[in-house]
One Martini backbone bead per residue (centre of mass of N, CA, C, O) as a GRO file, in nm:
protein
  112
    1UNK     BB    1  -5.002   7.519  -0.500
    2UNK     BB    2  -4.741   7.321  -0.641
    3UNK     BB    3  -4.494   7.075  -0.513
    4UNK     BB    4  -4.265   6.836  -0.664
    5UNK     BB    5  -3.943   6.874  -0.648
    6UNK     BB    6  -3.857   6.689  -0.904
    7UNK     BB    7  -3.956   6.414  -0.839
    8UNK     BB    8  -3.993   6.106  -0.978
    9UNK     BB    9  -4.252   6.005  -0.815
   10UNK     BB   10  -4.426   6.264  -0.953
   11UNK     BB   11  -4.419   6.257  -1.268
   12UNK     BB   12  -4.711   6.137  -1.341
   13UNK     BB   13  -4.869   6.397  -1.211
   14UNK     BB   14  -4.788   6.662  -1.357
   15UNK     BB   15  -4.981   6.695  -1.605
   16UNK     BB   16  -5.242   6.739  -1.433
   17UNK     BB   17  -5.141   7.008  -1.307
   18UNK     BB   18  -5.065   7.170  -1.568
   19UNK     BB   19  -5.342   7.196  -1.712
   20UNK     BB   20  -5.443   7.406  -1.458
   21UNK     BB   21  -5.226   7.605  -1.484
   22UNK     BB   22  -5.129   7.950  -1.473
   23UNK     BB   23  -4.840   7.882  -1.351
   24UNK     BB   24  -4.475   7.858  -1.348
   25UNK     BB   25  -4.220   7.751  -1.113
   26UNK     BB   26  -3.879   7.724  -1.184
   27UNK     BB   27  -3.645   7.548  -0.982
   28UNK     BB   28  -3.305   7.602  -0.883
   29UNK     BB   29  -2.982   7.502  -0.773
   30UNK     BB   30  -2.683   7.680  -0.749
   31UNK     BB   31  -2.519   7.408  -0.630
   32UNK     BB   32  -2.672   7.236  -0.879
   33UNK     BB   33  -2.630   7.188  -1.211
   34UNK     BB   34  -2.843   6.962  -1.268
   35UNK     BB   35  -3.091   7.146  -1.216
   36UNK     BB   36  -3.031   7.338  -1.452
   37UNK     BB   37  -3.032   7.117  -1.677
   38UNK     BB   38  -3.356   7.061  -1.624
   39UNK     BB   39  -3.510   7.315  -1.717
   40UNK     BB   40  -3.584   7.250  -2.014
   41UNK     BB   41  -3.773   7.016  -1.949
   42UNK     BB   42  -3.981   7.180  -1.782
   43UNK     BB   43  -4.055   7.385  -1.993
   44UNK     BB   44  -4.152   7.189  -2.209
   45UNK     BB   45  -4.370   7.047  -2.048
   46UNK     BB   46  -4.540   7.297  -1.990
   47UNK     BB   47  -4.569   7.409  -2.290
   48UNK     BB   48  -4.699   7.155  -2.414
   49UNK     BB   49  -4.962   7.201  -2.238
   50UNK     BB   50  -4.994   7.546  -2.222
   51UNK     BB   51  -4.797   7.695  -2.390
   52UNK     BB   52  -4.592   7.970  -2.480
   53UNK     BB   53  -4.775   8.198  -2.311
   54UNK     BB   54  -4.728   8.087  -2.051
   55UNK     BB   55  -4.658   8.136  -1.736
   56UNK     BB   56  -4.297   8.166  -1.659
   57UNK     BB   57  -4.064   8.102  -1.391
   58UNK     BB   58  -3.729   8.167  -1.295
   59UNK     BB   59  -3.545   8.007  -1.017
   60UNK     BB   60  -3.288   8.091  -0.792
   61UNK     BB   61  -3.159   7.898  -0.539
   62UNK     BB   62  -2.937   7.947  -0.270
   63UNK     BB   63  -2.783   8.239  -0.246
   64UNK     BB   64  -2.656   8.195   0.048
   65UNK     BB   65  -2.438   7.986  -0.109
   66UNK     BB   66  -2.193   8.137  -0.255
   67UNK     BB   67  -1.942   7.937  -0.213
   68UNK     BB   68  -2.125   7.693  -0.370
   69UNK     BB   69  -2.156   7.815  -0.632
   70UNK     BB   70  -2.227   7.697  -0.996
   71UNK     BB   71  -2.454   7.903  -1.082
   72UNK     BB   72  -2.482   8.184  -1.244
   73UNK     BB   73  -2.662   8.462  -1.310
   74UNK     BB   74  -2.616   8.476  -1.621
   75UNK     BB   75  -2.727   8.196  -1.682
   76UNK     BB   76  -3.014   8.245  -1.582
   77UNK     BB   77  -3.083   8.495  -1.750
   78UNK     BB   78  -3.039   8.362  -2.024
   79UNK     BB   79  -3.251   8.139  -1.998
   80UNK     BB   80  -3.489   8.329  -1.958
   81UNK     BB   81  -3.461   8.490  -2.222
   82UNK     BB   82  -3.484   8.247  -2.422
   83UNK     BB   83  -3.791   8.186  -2.269
   84UNK     BB   84  -3.958   8.429  -2.178
   85UNK     BB   85  -3.873   8.497  -1.866
   86UNK     BB   86  -3.873   8.534  -1.555
   87UNK     BB   87  -3.621   8.641  -1.301
   88UNK     BB   88  -3.500   8.486  -0.992
   89UNK     BB   89  -3.336   8.547  -0.683
   90UNK     BB   90  -3.305   8.325  -0.391
   91UNK     BB   91  -3.392   8.248  -0.037
   92UNK     BB   92  -3.566   8.024   0.142
   93UNK     BB   93  -3.414   8.038   0.412
   94UNK     BB   94  -3.404   8.370   0.446
   95UNK     BB   95  -3.619   8.519   0.226
   96UNK     BB   96  -3.476   8.631  -0.005
   97UNK     BB   97  -3.698   8.745  -0.254
   98UNK     BB   98  -3.972   8.596  -0.225
   99UNK     BB   99  -4.175   8.825  -0.256
  100UNK     BB  100  -4.076   8.917  -0.535
  101UNK     BB  101  -4.153   8.658  -0.681
  102UNK     BB  102  -4.462   8.670  -0.624
  103UNK     BB  103  -4.498   8.937  -0.769
  104UNK     BB  104  -4.404   8.828  -1.044
  105UNK     BB  105  -4.632   8.632  -1.078
  106UNK     BB  106  -4.861   8.839  -1.074
  107UNK     BB  107  -4.761   9.001  -1.319
  108UNK     BB  108  -4.766   8.756  -1.525
  109UNK     BB  109  -5.099   8.740  -1.498
  110UNK     BB  110  -5.136   8.988  -1.642
  111UNK     BB  111  -5.262   9.149  -1.882
  112UNK     BB  112  -5.111   9.272  -2.189
   0.00000   0.00000   0.00000
């Protein structure tokens, strides 16, 4: 499990991690629309290296901050559907649905 946190300083390392990745979990912050805007870039980068059939999960984080939310659930679900991805909403802070997301990763890795 590798977490690059989307930080620019790790950008050059990402392709080497993706080459051997079995799945990717692309996480955005529901309170920061710019992180959602970057989702397409991350999906493309992963699938350019691993192919379109590679397991890829889209995760909306910080759902505990409902009053600050700027990316709604339907936007996330739509993006996931467009890209044939599982979609989860969770709060890393409270732990809400974190276990469900990891179960989703496991399911996505099972042969179809």
